[in-house]
Amino acid sequence: MLENFHLAAIIKQGAQTRMLQIPLHQALQDSLTADWQSQYEAFVDQIDEIDFNVGYQPEEHERFCLADYELPDWLAKENSQTIANLDTINENEASLDSIRGTVAFARNDQGAELVLFQNFTPSQVIRPSKSLFLEAGTYKSIKRPGLTLGDRLSAVYQRAECKLLFHKFRAVNTFLPLSDFYKEASEQEIREILNHKLLEAEDANALATSANQWFRKRFTMLKDSGVLDRFSAKDIQSRSKGYDVSIQILKGKIVFPSDKLVAKKLLQFLNEELFRGAITKTLYETNSKRQTDK
């Protein structure tokens, strides 16, 4: 059974990521300990650990494994003993819409520290006056917002081995930085991506031959995301409003610019690496510590 179980929310606001403790009543803590123990066993028992390969979709019994994974600074020093010292989510309700994941800290039967992750989406915030609960034969709402937790883990970090196990890259990359582990697209792969039926490259050859490491990884991310297969050029253009990215369409295709700065912004948008701060509306790059140019 997991011991010393504590729960926290991963908050992303602008370029800053931090955690807020989710304080629990003892009875709920005991119940969640048992529930997350079952989720942990389902996630790690009788599985095959495989090396991360961005182009491979793991089977249900497989988990990607990153050995010697270094946790980000906002998480690296926390454990089941320190997490209770964090600020609490109930004192920071304005941060609820910025939750990107929930994380549990606990120890296993051998006393080893574990970090367990679940994805979190805005739909999991329970809103007052929009949620109804049956009580004594009538439905009532809540006075303050609440949270709904998932029923399966997204990732597990075994601290003693510095090992991260996960199933879906894009899901985990929303709260843990994983893009550095993407392989770099070759010149030929870049040309193939730029030759997609939804793209019209101004100079595919120049982009392929001069692409640096950053561009090579982002082209791989774009190919893996399937965005170009699931949305039309018009859909993508309409969703670009407010992101300081100019998307030009020619004969039903997105014009991929030859200018490196403009191409970079387009790749960031297509890979969902741009977002606006919830309060200031400032445009940021995800997984970075710097503000974008505008």
C-alpha positions as protocol buffer text, in pm:
chain_id: "A"
residue {
  index: 1
  type: MET
  ca { x: 0 y: 0 z: 0 }
}
residue {
  index: 2
  type: LEU
  ca { x: 117 y: 351 z: -73 }
}
residue {
  index: 3
  type: GLU
  ca { x: 226 y: 545 z: 233 }
}
residue {
  index: 4
  type: ASN
  ca { x: 229 y: 917 z: 316 }
}
residue {
  index: 5
  type: PHE
  ca { x: 7 y: 995 z: 17 }
}
residue {
  index: 6
  type: HIS
  ca { x: -27 y: 1364 z: -76 }
}
residue {
  index: 7
  type: LEU
  ca { x: -188 y: 1528 z: -378 }
}
residue {
  index: 8
  type: ALA
  ca { x: -100 y: 1846 z: -568 }
}
residue {
  index: 9
  type: ALA
  ca { x: -206 y: 2032 z: -881 }
}
residue {
  index: 10
  type: ILE
  ca { x: 40 y: 2130 z: -1156 }
}
residue {
  index: 11
  type: ILE
  ca { x: -28 y: 2492 z: -1249 }
}
residue {
  index: 12
  type: LYS
  ca { x: 94 y: 2652 z: -1572 }
}
residue {
  index: 13
  type: GLN
  ca { x: 53 y: 3029 z: -1594 }
}
residue {
  index: 14
  type: GLY
  ca { x: 248 y: 3197 z: -1869 }
}
residue {
  index: 15
  type: ALA
  ca { x: 604 y: 3070 z: -1866 }
}
residue {
  index: 16
  type: GLN
  ca { x: 582 y: 2968 z: -1500 }
}
residue {
  index: 17
  type: THR
  ca { x: 499 y: 2620 z: -1375 }
}
residue {
  index: 18
  type: ARG
  ca { x: 441 y: 2550 z: -1008 }
}
residue {
  index: 19
  type: MET
  ca { x: 253 y: 2315 z: -780 }
}
residue {
  index: 20
  type: LEU
  ca { x: -25 y: 2382 z: -532 }
}
residue {
  index: 21
  type: GLN
  ca { x: -112 y: 2133 z: -260 }
}
residue {
  index: 22
  type: ILE
  ca { x: -462 y: 1984 z: -264 }
}
residue {
  index: 23
  type: PRO
  ca { x: -547 y: 1945 z: 108 }
}
residue {
  index: 24
  type: LEU
  ca { x: -749 y: 1632 z: 186 }
}
residue {
  index: 25
  type: HIS
  ca { x: -971 y: 1519 z: 472 }
}
residue {
  index: 26
  type: GLN
  ca { x: -833 y: 1202 z: 629 }
}
residue {
  index: 27
  type: ALA
  ca { x: -1115 y: 980 z: 503 }
}
residue {
  index: 28
  type: LEU
  ca { x: -1071 y: 1109 z: 148 }
}
residue {
  index: 29
  type: GLN
  ca { x: -694 y: 1073 z: 172 }
}
residue {
  index: 30
  type: ASP
  ca { x: -735 y: 709 z: 275 }
}
residue {
  index: 31
  type: SER
  ca { x: -978 y: 646 z: -11 }
}
residue {
  index: 32
  type: LEU
  ca { x: -754 y: 812 z: -269 }
}
residue {
  index: 33
  type: THR
  ca { x: -452 y: 622 z: -140 }
}
residue {
  index: 34
  type: ALA
  ca { x: -627 y: 294 z: -214 }
}
residue {
  index: 35
  type: ASP
  ca { x: -756 y: 416 z: -551 }
}
residue {
  index: 36
  type: TRP
  ca { x: -417 y: 546 z: -671 }
}
residue {
  index: 37
  type: GLN
  ca { x: -252 y: 230 z: -543 }
}
residue {
  index: 38
  type: SER
  ca { x: -477 y: 34 z: -778 }
}
residue {
  index: 39
  type: GLN
  ca { x: -400 y: 274 z: -1063 }
}
residue {
  index: 40
  type: TYR
  ca { x: -28 y: 242 z: -992 }
}
residue {
  index: 41
  type: GLU
  ca { x: -41 y: -138 z: -999 }
}
residue {
  index: 42
  type: ALA
  ca { x: -237 y: -131 z: -1325 }
}
residue {
  index: 43
  type: PHE
  ca { x: 21 y: 104 z: -1474 }
}
residue {
  index: 44
  type: VAL
  ca { x: 340 y: -84 z: -1379 }
}
residue {
  index: 45
  type: ASP
  ca { x: 245 y: -451 z: -1333 }
}
residue {
  index: 46
  type: GLN
  ca { x: 307 y: -698 z: -1616 }
}
residue {
  index: 47
  type: ILE
  ca { x: 414 y: -432 z: -1864 }
}
residue {
  index: 48
  type: ASP
  ca { x: 691 y: -413 z: -2121 }
}
residue {
  index: 49
  type: GLU
  ca { x: 920 y: -111 z: -2088 }
}
residue {
  index: 50
  type: ILE
  ca { x: 1034 y: 18 z: -2425 }
}
residue {
  index: 51
  type: ASP
  ca { x: 1266 y: 296 z: -2536 }
}
residue {
  index: 52
  type: PHE
  ca { x: 1089 y: 615 z: -2634 }
}
residue {
  index: 53
  type: ASN
  ca { x: 1021 y: 638 z: -3007 }
}
residue {
  index: 54
  type: VAL
  ca { x: 811 y: 931 z: -3121 }
}
residue {
  index: 55
  type: GLY
  ca { x: 683 y: 744 z: -3425 }
}
residue {
  index: 56
  type: TYR
  ca { x: 557 y: 444 z: -3230 }
}
residue {
  index: 57
  type: GLN
  ca { x: 218 y: 411 z: -3063 }
}
residue {
  index: 58
  type: PRO
  ca { x: 265 y: 176 z: -2765 }
}
residue {
  index: 59
  type: GLU
  ca { x: 27 y: -111 z: -2706 }
}
residue {
  index: 60
  type: GLU
  ca { x: -186 y: -121 z: -2392 }
}
residue {
  index: 61
  type: HIS
  ca { x: 71 y: -336 z: -2209 }
}
residue {
  index: 62
  type: GLU
  ca { x: 370 y: -120 z: -2311 }
}
residue {
  index: 63
  type: ARG
  ca { x: 519 y: 185 z: -2142 }
}
residue {
  index: 64
  type: PHE
  ca { x: 775 y: 425 z: -2278 }
}
residue {
  index: 65
  type: CYS
  ca { x: 1075 y: 442 z: -2048 }
}
residue {
  index: 66
  type: LEU
  ca { x: 1315 y: 734 z: -2004 }
}
residue {
  index: 67
  type: ALA
  ca { x: 1612 y: 638 z: -1787 }
}
residue {
  index: 68
  type: ASP
  ca { x: 1803 y: 908 z: -1598 }
}
residue {
  index: 69
  type: TYR
  ca { x: 1518 y: 1152 z: -1648 }
}
residue {
  index: 70
  type: GLU
  ca { x: 1573 y: 1478 z: -1461 }
}
residue {
  index: 71
  type: LEU
  ca { x: 1260 y: 1632 z: -1316 }
}
residue {
  index: 72
  type: PRO
  ca { x: 1207 y: 2004 z: -1385 }
}
residue {
  index: 73
  type: ASP
  ca { x: 1315 y: 2251 z: -1118 }
}
residue {
  index: 74
  type: TRP
  ca { x: 963 y: 2317 z: -990 }
}
residue {
  index: 75
  type: LEU
  ca { x: 928 y: 1948 z: -908 }
}
residue {
  index: 76
  type: ALA
  ca { x: 1277 y: 1811 z: -850 }
}
residue {
  index: 77
  type: LYS
  ca { x: 1309 y: 1893 z: -478 }
}
residue {
  index: 78
  type: GLU
  ca { x: 959 y: 1791 z: -371 }
}
residue {
  index: 79
  type: ASN
  ca { x: 868 y: 1457 z: -214 }
}
residue {
  index: 80
  type: SER
  ca { x: 606 y: 1306 z: 14 }
}
residue {
  index: 81
  type: GLN
  ca { x: 765 y: 1481 z: 315 }
}
residue {
  index: 82
  type: THR
  ca { x: 783 y: 1832 z: 169 }
}
residue {
  index: 83
  type: ILE
  ca { x: 464 y: 1858 z: -35 }
}
residue {
  index: 84
  type: ALA
  ca { x: 256 y: 1957 z: 269 }
}
residue {
  index: 85
  type: ASN
  ca { x: 456 y: 2280 z: 288 }
}
residue {
  index: 86
  type: LEU
  ca { x: 330 y: 2410 z: -48 }
}
residue {
  index: 87
  type: ASP
  ca { x: 63 y: 2677 z: -86 }
}
residue {
  index: 88
  type: THR
  ca { x: -283 y: 2523 z: -121 }
}
residue {
  index: 89
  type: ILE
  ca { x: -518 y: 2528 z: -418 }
}
residue {
  index: 90
  type: ASN
  ca { x: -813 y: 2638 z: -204 }
}
residue {
  index: 91
  type: GLU
  ca { x: -630 y: 2965 z: -136 }
}
residue {
  index: 92
  type: ASN
  ca { x: -560 y: 3012 z: -507 }
}
residue {
  index: 93
  type: GLU
  ca { x: -893 y: 2939 z: -676 }
}
residue {
  index: 94
  type: ALA
  ca { x: -804 y: 3171 z: -965 }
}
residue {
  index: 95
  type: SER
  ca { x: -548 y: 2906 z: -1065 }
}
residue {
  index: 96
  type: LEU
  ca { x: -805 y: 2631 z: -1121 }
}
residue {
  index: 97
  type: ASP
  ca { x: -830 y: 2702 z: -1494 }
}
residue {
  index: 98
  type: SER
  ca { x: -451 y: 2673 z: -1520 }
}
residue {
  index: 99
  type: ILE
  ca { x: -427 y: 2316 z: -1389 }
}
residue {
  index: 100
  type: ARG
  ca { x: -250 y: 2093 z: -1641 }
}
residue {
  index: 101
  type: GLY
  ca { x: -212 y: 1780 z: -1430 }
}
residue {
  index: 102
  type: THR
  ca { x: -247 y: 1630 z: -1085 }
}
residue {
  index: 103
  type: VAL
  ca { x: 45 y: 1467 z: -910 }
}
residue {
  index: 104
  type: ALA
  ca { x: 59 y: 1238 z: -609 }
}
residue {
  index: 105
  type: PHE
  ca { x: 364 y: 1192 z: -388 }
}
residue {
  index: 106
  type: ALA
  ca { x: 392 y: 873 z: -186 }
}
residue {
  index: 107
  type: ARG
  ca { x: 622 y: 590 z: -76 }
}
residue {
  index: 108
  type: ASN
  ca { x: 592 y: 226 z: -173 }
}
residue {
  index: 109
  type: ASP
  ca { x: 623 y: -73 z: 60 }
}
residue {
  index: 110
  type: GLN
  ca { x: 1001 y: -50 z: 43 }
}
residue {
  index: 111
  type: GLY
  ca { x: 1000 y: 317 z: 139 }
}
residue {
  index: 112
  type: ALA
  ca { x: 1102 y: 437 z: -207 }
}
residue {
  index: 113
  type: GLU
  ca { x: 962 y: 769 z: -324 }
}
residue {
  index: 114
  type: LEU
  ca { x: 712 y: 763 z: -611 }
}
residue {
  index: 115
  type: VAL
  ca { x: 562 y: 1045 z: -814 }
}
residue {
  index: 116
  type: LEU
  ca { x: 234 y: 958 z: -987 }
}
residue {
  index: 117
  type: PHE
  ca { x: 75 y: 1176 z: -1256 }
}
residue {
  index: 118
  type: GLN
  ca { x: -269 y: 1221 z: -1409 }
}
residue {
  index: 119
  type: ASN
  ca { x: -371 y: 1449 z: -1692 }
}
residue {
  index: 120
  type: PHE
  ca { x: -617 y: 1725 z: -1613 }
}
residue {
  index: 121
  type: THR
  ca { x: -843 y: 1929 z: -1842 }
}
residue {
  index: 122
  type: PRO
  ca { x: -1063 y: 2235 z: -1767 }
}
residue {
  index: 123
  type: SER
  ca { x: -1372 y: 2014 z: -1790 }
}
residue {
  index: 124
  type: GLN
  ca { x: -1263 y: 1847 z: -1465 }
}
residue {
  index: 125
  type: VAL
  ca { x: -1326 y: 2166 z: -1268 }
}
residue {
  index: 126
  type: ILE
  ca { x: -1668 y: 2145 z: -1099 }
}
residue {
  index: 127
  type: ARG
  ca { x: -1834 y: 2485 z: -1128 }
}
residue {
  index: 128
  type: PRO
  ca { x: -2081 y: 2629 z: -874 }
}
residue {
  index: 129
  type: SER
  ca { x: -2434 y: 2664 z: -1016 }
}
residue {
  index: 130
  type: LYS
  ca { x: -2338 y: 2441 z: -1311 }
}
residue {
  index: 131
  type: SER
  ca { x: -2313 y: 2113 z: -1123 }
}
residue {
  index: 132
  type: LEU
  ca { x: -2604 y: 1946 z: -946 }
}
residue {
  index: 133
  type: PHE
  ca { x: -2580 y: 1700 z: -657 }
}
residue {
  index: 134
  type: LEU
  ca { x: -2865 y: 1499 z: -507 }
}
residue {
  index: 135
  type: GLU
  ca { x: -2919 y: 1555 z: -136 }
}
residue {
  index: 136
  type: ALA
  ca { x: -3224 y: 1446 z: 63 }
}
residue {
  index: 137
  type: GLY
  ca { x: -3436 y: 1407 z: -249 }
}
residue {
  index: 138
  type: THR
  ca { x: -3350 y: 1741 z: -412 }
}
residue {
  index: 139
  type: TYR
  ca { x: -3063 y: 1865 z: -622 }
}
residue {
  index: 140
  type: LYS
  ca { x: -2830 y: 2132 z: -489 }
}
residue {
  index: 141
  type: SER
  ca { x: -2520 y: 2301 z: -619 }
}
residue {
  index: 142
  type: ILE
  ca { x: -2190 y: 2371 z: -447 }
}
residue {
  index: 143
  type: LYS
  ca { x: -2077 y: 2708 z: -314 }
}
residue {
  index: 144
  type: ARG
  ca { x: -1713 y: 2675 z: -419 }
}
residue {
  index: 145
  type: PRO
  ca { x: -1552 y: 2501 z: -716 }
}
residue {
  index: 146
  type: GLY
  ca { x: -1438 y: 2141 z: -694 }
}
residue {
  index: 147
  type: LEU
  ca { x: -1217 y: 1898 z: -885 }
}
residue {
  index: 148
  type: THR
  ca { x: -1279 y: 1567 z: -1058 }
}
residue {
  index: 149
  type: LEU
  ca { x: -990 y: 1321 z: -1071 }
}
residue {
  index: 150
  type: GLY
  ca { x: -922 y: 1064 z: -1341 }
}
residue {
  index: 151
  type: ASP
  ca { x: -931 y: 688 z: -1309 }
}
residue {
  index: 152
  type: ARG
  ca { x: -591 y: 605 z: -1461 }
}
residue {
  index: 153
  type: LEU
  ca { x: -236 y: 733 z: -1440 }
}
residue {
  index: 154
  type: SER
  ca { x: -57 y: 909 z: -1724 }
}
residue {
  index: 155
  type: ALA
  ca { x: 298 y: 866 z: -1594 }
}
residue {
  index: 156
  type: VAL
  ca { x: 503 y: 732 z: -1304 }
}
residue {
  index: 157
  type: TYR
  ca { x: 841 y: 858 z: -1185 }
}
residue {
  index: 158
  type: GLN
  ca { x: 1050 y: 621 z: -976 }
}
residue {
  index: 159
  type: ARG
  ca { x: 1281 y: 857 z: -795 }
}
residue {
  index: 160
  type: ALA
  ca { x: 1541 y: 604 z: -676 }
}
residue {
  index: 161
  type: GLU
  ca { x: 1606 y: 497 z: -1036 }
}
residue {
  index: 162
  type: CYS
  ca { x: 1539 y: 839 z: -1192 }
}
residue {
  index: 163
  type: LYS
  ca { x: 1309 y: 654 z: -1432 }
}
residue {
  index: 164
  type: LEU
  ca { x: 1000 y: 797 z: -1600 }
}
residue {
  index: 165
  type: LEU
  ca { x: 735 y: 563 z: -1738 }
}
residue {
  index: 166
  type: PHE
  ca { x: 454 y: 694 z: -1957 }
}
residue {
  index: 167
  type: HIS
  ca { x: 213 y: 579 z: -2226 }
}
residue {
  index: 168
  type: LYS
  ca { x: 128 y: 881 z: -2444 }
}
residue {
  index: 169
  type: PHE
  ca { x: 388 y: 1145 z: -2522 }
}
residue {
  index: 170
  type: ARG
  ca { x: 156 y: 1432 z: -2612 }
}
residue {
  index: 171
  type: ALA
  ca { x: -55 y: 1382 z: -2300 }
}
residue {
  index: 172
  type: VAL
  ca { x: 242 y: 1388 z: -2062 }
}
residue {
  index: 173
  type: ASN
  ca { x: 416 y: 1671 z: -2249 }
}
residue {
  index: 174
  type: THR
  ca { x: 137 y: 1905 z: -2135 }
}
residue {
  index: 175
  type: PHE
  ca { x: 277 y: 1902 z: -1779 }
}
residue {
  index: 176
  type: LEU
  ca { x: 630 y: 1756 z: -1807 }
}
residue {
  index: 177
  type: PRO
  ca { x: 895 y: 1881 z: -2053 }
}
residue {
  index: 178
  type: LEU
  ca { x: 961 y: 1595 z: -2297 }
}
residue {
  index: 179
  type: SER
  ca { x: 1029 y: 1767 z: -2629 }
}
residue {
  index: 180
  type: ASP
  ca { x: 1407 y: 1734 z: -2583 }
}
residue {
  index: 181
  type: PHE
  ca { x: 1366 y: 1359 z: -2631 }
}
residue {
  index: 182
  type: TYR
  ca { x: 1221 y: 1393 z: -2979 }
}
residue {
  index: 183
  type: LYS
  ca { x: 1441 y: 1265 z: -3258 }
}
residue {
  index: 184
  type: GLU
  ca { x: 1544 y: 1515 z: -3521 }
}
residue {
  index: 185
  type: ALA
  ca { x: 1383 y: 1491 z: -3865 }
}
residue {
  index: 186
  type: SER
  ca { x: 1625 y: 1434 z: -4151 }
}
residue {
  index: 187
  type: GLU
  ca { x: 1639 y: 1659 z: -4457 }
}
residue {
  index: 188
  type: GLN
  ca { x: 1436 y: 1406 z: -4652 }
}
residue {
  index: 189
  type: GLU
  ca { x: 1175 y: 1377 z: -4374 }
}
residue {
  index: 190
  type: ILE
  ca { x: 1141 y: 1756 z: -4363 }
}
residue {
  index: 191
  type: ARG
  ca { x: 1083 y: 1762 z: -4738 }
}
residue {
  index: 192
  type: GLU
  ca { x: 817 y: 1492 z: -4702 }
}
residue {
  index: 193
  type: ILE
  ca { x: 640 y: 1687 z: -4428 }
}
residue {
  index: 194
  type: LEU
  ca { x: 650 y: 2008 z: -4631 }
}
residue {
  index: 195
  type: ASN
  ca { x: 506 y: 1812 z: -4923 }
}
residue {
  index: 196
  type: HIS
  ca { x: 195 y: 1728 z: -4719 }
}
residue {
  index: 197
  type: LYS
  ca { x: -130 y: 1789 z: -4906 }
}
residue {
  index: 198
  type: LEU
  ca { x: -218 y: 2069 z: -4661 }
}
residue {
  index: 199
  type: LEU
  ca { x: 110 y: 2262 z: -4701 }
}
residue {
  index: 200
  type: GLU
  ca { x: 249 y: 2480 z: -4977 }
}
residue {
  index: 201
  type: ALA
  ca { x: 617 y: 2549 z: -4897 }
}
residue {
  index: 202
  type: GLU
  ca { x: 773 y: 2863 z: -5043 }
}
residue {
  index: 203
  type: ASP
  ca { x: 1117 y: 2698 z: -5047 }
}
residue {
  index: 204
  type: ALA
  ca { x: 1114 y: 2340 z: -4919 }
}
residue {
  index: 205
  type: ASN
  ca { x: 1473 y: 2272 z: -5018 }
}
residue {
  index: 206
  type: ALA
  ca { x: 1612 y: 2572 z: -4829 }
}
residue {
  index: 207
  type: LEU
  ca { x: 1408 y: 2487 z: -4519 }
}
residue {
  index: 208
  type: ALA
  ca { x: 1526 y: 2124 z: -4524 }
}
residue {
  index: 209
  type: THR
  ca { x: 1894 y: 2193 z: -4579 }
}
residue {
  index: 210
  type: SER
  ca { x: 1930 y: 2482 z: -4334 }
}
residue {
  index: 211
  type: ALA
  ca { x: 1706 y: 2350 z: -4053 }
}
residue {
  index: 212
  type: ASN
  ca { x: 1878 y: 2354 z: -3712 }
}
residue {
  index: 213
  type: GLN
  ca { x: 1808 y: 2117 z: -3421 }
}
residue {
  index: 214
  type: TRP
  ca { x: 1508 y: 2318 z: -3301 }
}
residue {
  index: 215
  type: PHE
  ca { x: 1339 y: 2305 z: -3642 }
}
residue {
  index: 216
  type: ARG
  ca { x: 1420 y: 1936 z: -3694 }
}
residue {
  index: 217
  type: LYS
  ca { x: 1254 y: 1837 z: -3368 }
}
residue {
  index: 218
  type: ARG
  ca { x: 948 y: 2052 z: -3436 }
}
residue {
  index: 219
  type: PHE
  ca { x: 900 y: 1901 z: -3780 }
}
residue {
  index: 220
  type: THR
  ca { x: 903 y: 1557 z: -3617 }
}
residue {
  index: 221
  type: MET
  ca { x: 650 y: 1677 z: -3358 }
}
residue {
  index: 222
  type: LEU
  ca { x: 426 y: 1814 z: -3634 }
}
residue {
  index: 223
  type: LYS
  ca { x: 434 y: 1487 z: -3825 }
}
residue {
  index: 224
  type: ASP
  ca { x: 355 y: 1285 z: -3513 }
}
residue {
  index: 225
  type: SER
  ca { x: 72 y: 1511 z: -3397 }
}
residue {
  index: 226
  type: GLY
  ca { x: -153 y: 1433 z: -3694 }
}
residue {
  index: 227
  type: VAL
  ca { x: -282 y: 1793 z: -3691 }
}
residue {
  index: 228
  type: LEU
  ca { x: -241 y: 1827 z: -4067 }
}
residue {
  index: 229
  type: ASP
  ca { x: -448 y: 1511 z: -4121 }
}
residue {
  index: 230
  type: ARG
  ca { x: -729 y: 1603 z: -3882 }
}
residue {
  index: 231
  type: PHE
  ca { x: -795 y: 1967 z: -3965 }
}
residue {
  index: 232
  type: SER
  ca { x: -842 y: 2168 z: -4281 }
}
residue {
  index: 233
  type: ALA
  ca { x: -641 y: 2478 z: -4367 }
}
residue {
  index: 234
  type: LYS
  ca { x: -947 y: 2692 z: -4294 }
}
residue {
  index: 235
  type: ASP
  ca { x: -993 y: 2525 z: -3952 }
}
residue {
  index: 236
  type: ILE
  ca { x: -632 y: 2594 z: -3858 }
}
residue {
  index: 237
  type: GLN
  ca { x: -646 y: 2950 z: -3985 }
}
residue {
  index: 238
  type: SER
  ca { x: -962 y: 3024 z: -3786 }
}
residue {
  index: 239
  type: ARG
  ca { x: -803 y: 2888 z: -3466 }
}
residue {
  index: 240
  type: SER
  ca { x: -495 y: 3109 z: -3507 }
}
residue {
  index: 241
  type: LYS
  ca { x: -672 y: 3429 z: -3405 }
}
residue {
  index: 242
  type: GLY
  ca { x: -505 y: 3589 z: -3103 }
}
residue {
  index: 243
  type: TYR
  ca { x: -179 y: 3394 z: -3138 }
}
residue {
  index: 244
  type: ASP
  ca { x: 21 y: 3652 z: -3335 }
}
residue {
  index: 245
  type: VAL
  ca { x: 70 y: 3410 z: -3622 }
}
residue {
  index: 246
  type: SER
  ca { x: -19 y: 3491 z: -3983 }
}
residue {
  index: 247
  type: ILE
  ca { x: -155 y: 3191 z: -4173 }
}
residue {
  index: 248
  type: GLN
  ca { x: -187 y: 3241 z: -4545 }
}
residue {
  index: 249
  type: ILE
  ca { x: -393 y: 2999 z: -4755 }
}
residue {
  index: 250
  type: LEU
  ca { x: -334 y: 2934 z: -5125 }
}
residue {
  index: 251
  type: LYS
  ca { x: -563 y: 2695 z: -5312 }
}
residue {
  index: 252
  type: GLY
  ca { x: -675 y: 2528 z: -4991 }
}
residue {
  index: 253
  type: LYS
  ca { x: -320 y: 2489 z: -4856 }
}
residue {
  index: 254
  type: ILE
  ca { x: -131 y: 2662 z: -4577 }
}
residue {
  index: 255
  type: VAL
  ca { x: 162 y: 2859 z: -4715 }
}
residue {
  index: 256
  type: PHE
  ca { x: 474 y: 2751 z: -4524 }
}
residue {
  index: 257
  type: PRO
  ca { x: 701 y: 3059 z: -4528 }
}
residue {
  index: 258
  type: SER
  ca { x: 1071 y: 3056 z: -4613 }
}
residue {
  index: 259
  type: ASP
  ca { x: 1146 y: 3330 z: -4359 }
}
residue {
  index: 260
  type: LYS
  ca { x: 1287 y: 3153 z: -4053 }
}
residue {
  index: 261
  type: LEU
  ca { x: 1125 y: 3373 z: -3787 }
}
residue {
  index: 262
  type: VAL
  ca { x: 781 y: 3347 z: -3947 }
}
residue {
  index: 263
  type: ALA
  ca { x: 827 y: 2973 z: -4002 }
}
residue {
  index: 264
  type: LYS
  ca { x: 924 y: 2927 z: -3638 }
}
residue {
  index: 265
  type: LYS
  ca { x: 608 y: 3099 z: -3515 }
}
residue {
  index: 266
  type: LEU
  ca { x: 396 y: 2884 z: -3748 }
}
residue {
  index: 267
  type: LEU
  ca { x: 559 y: 2563 z: -3623 }
}
residue {
  index: 268
  type: GLN
  ca { x: 508 y: 2671 z: -3262 }
}
residue {
  index: 269
  type: PHE
  ca { x: 140 y: 2731 z: -3330 }
}
residue {
  index: 270
  type: LEU
  ca { x: 87 y: 2405 z: -3519 }
}
residue {
  index: 271
  type: ASN
  ca { x: 257 y: 2215 z: -3235 }
}
residue {
  index: 272
  type: GLU
  ca { x: 48 y: 2400 z: -2974 }
}
residue {
  index: 273
  type: GLU
  ca { x: 353 y: 2557 z: -2813 }
}
residue {
  index: 274
  type: LEU
  ca { x: 201 y: 2904 z: -2792 }
}
residue {
  index: 275
  type: PHE
  ca { x: -53 y: 3020 z: -2535 }
}
residue {
  index: 276
  type: ARG
  ca { x: -170 y: 3335 z: -2361 }
}
residue {
  index: 277
  type: GLY
  ca { x: -150 y: 3399 z: -1989 }
}
residue {
  index: 278
  type: ALA
  ca { x: -488 y: 3371 z: -1821 }
}
residue {
  index: 279
  type: ILE
  ca { x: -460 y: 3709 z: -1649 }
}
residue {
  index: 280
  type: THR
  ca { x: -230 y: 3934 z: -1853 }
}
residue {
  index: 281
  type: LYS
  ca { x: -308 y: 3772 z: -2191 }
}
residue {
  index: 282
  type: THR
  ca { x: 64 y: 3788 z: -2267 }
}
residue {
  index: 283
  type: LEU
  ca { x: 172 y: 3546 z: -2538 }
}
residue {
  index: 284
  type: TYR
  ca { x: 420 y: 3282 z: -2418 }
}
residue {
  index: 285
  type: GLU
  ca { x: 614 y: 2988 z: -2553 }
}
residue {
  index: 286
  type: THR
  ca { x: 554 y: 2664 z: -2362 }
}
residue {
  index: 287
  type: ASN
  ca { x: 846 y: 2479 z: -2204 }
}
residue {
  index: 288
  type: SER
  ca { x: 1055 y: 2795 z: -2203 }
}
residue {
  index: 289
  type: LYS
  ca { x: 1147 y: 3067 z: -1956 }
}
residue {
  index: 290
  type: ARG
  ca { x: 1117 y: 3359 z: -2193 }
}
residue {
  index: 291
  type: GLN
  ca { x: 835 y: 3565 z: -2330 }
}
residue {
  index: 292
  type: THR
  ca { x: 779 y: 3572 z: -2705 }
}
residue {
  index: 293
  type: ASP
  ca { x: 856 y: 3889 z: -2902 }
}
residue {
  index: 294
  type: LYS
  ca { x: 501 y: 4022 z: -2868 }
}
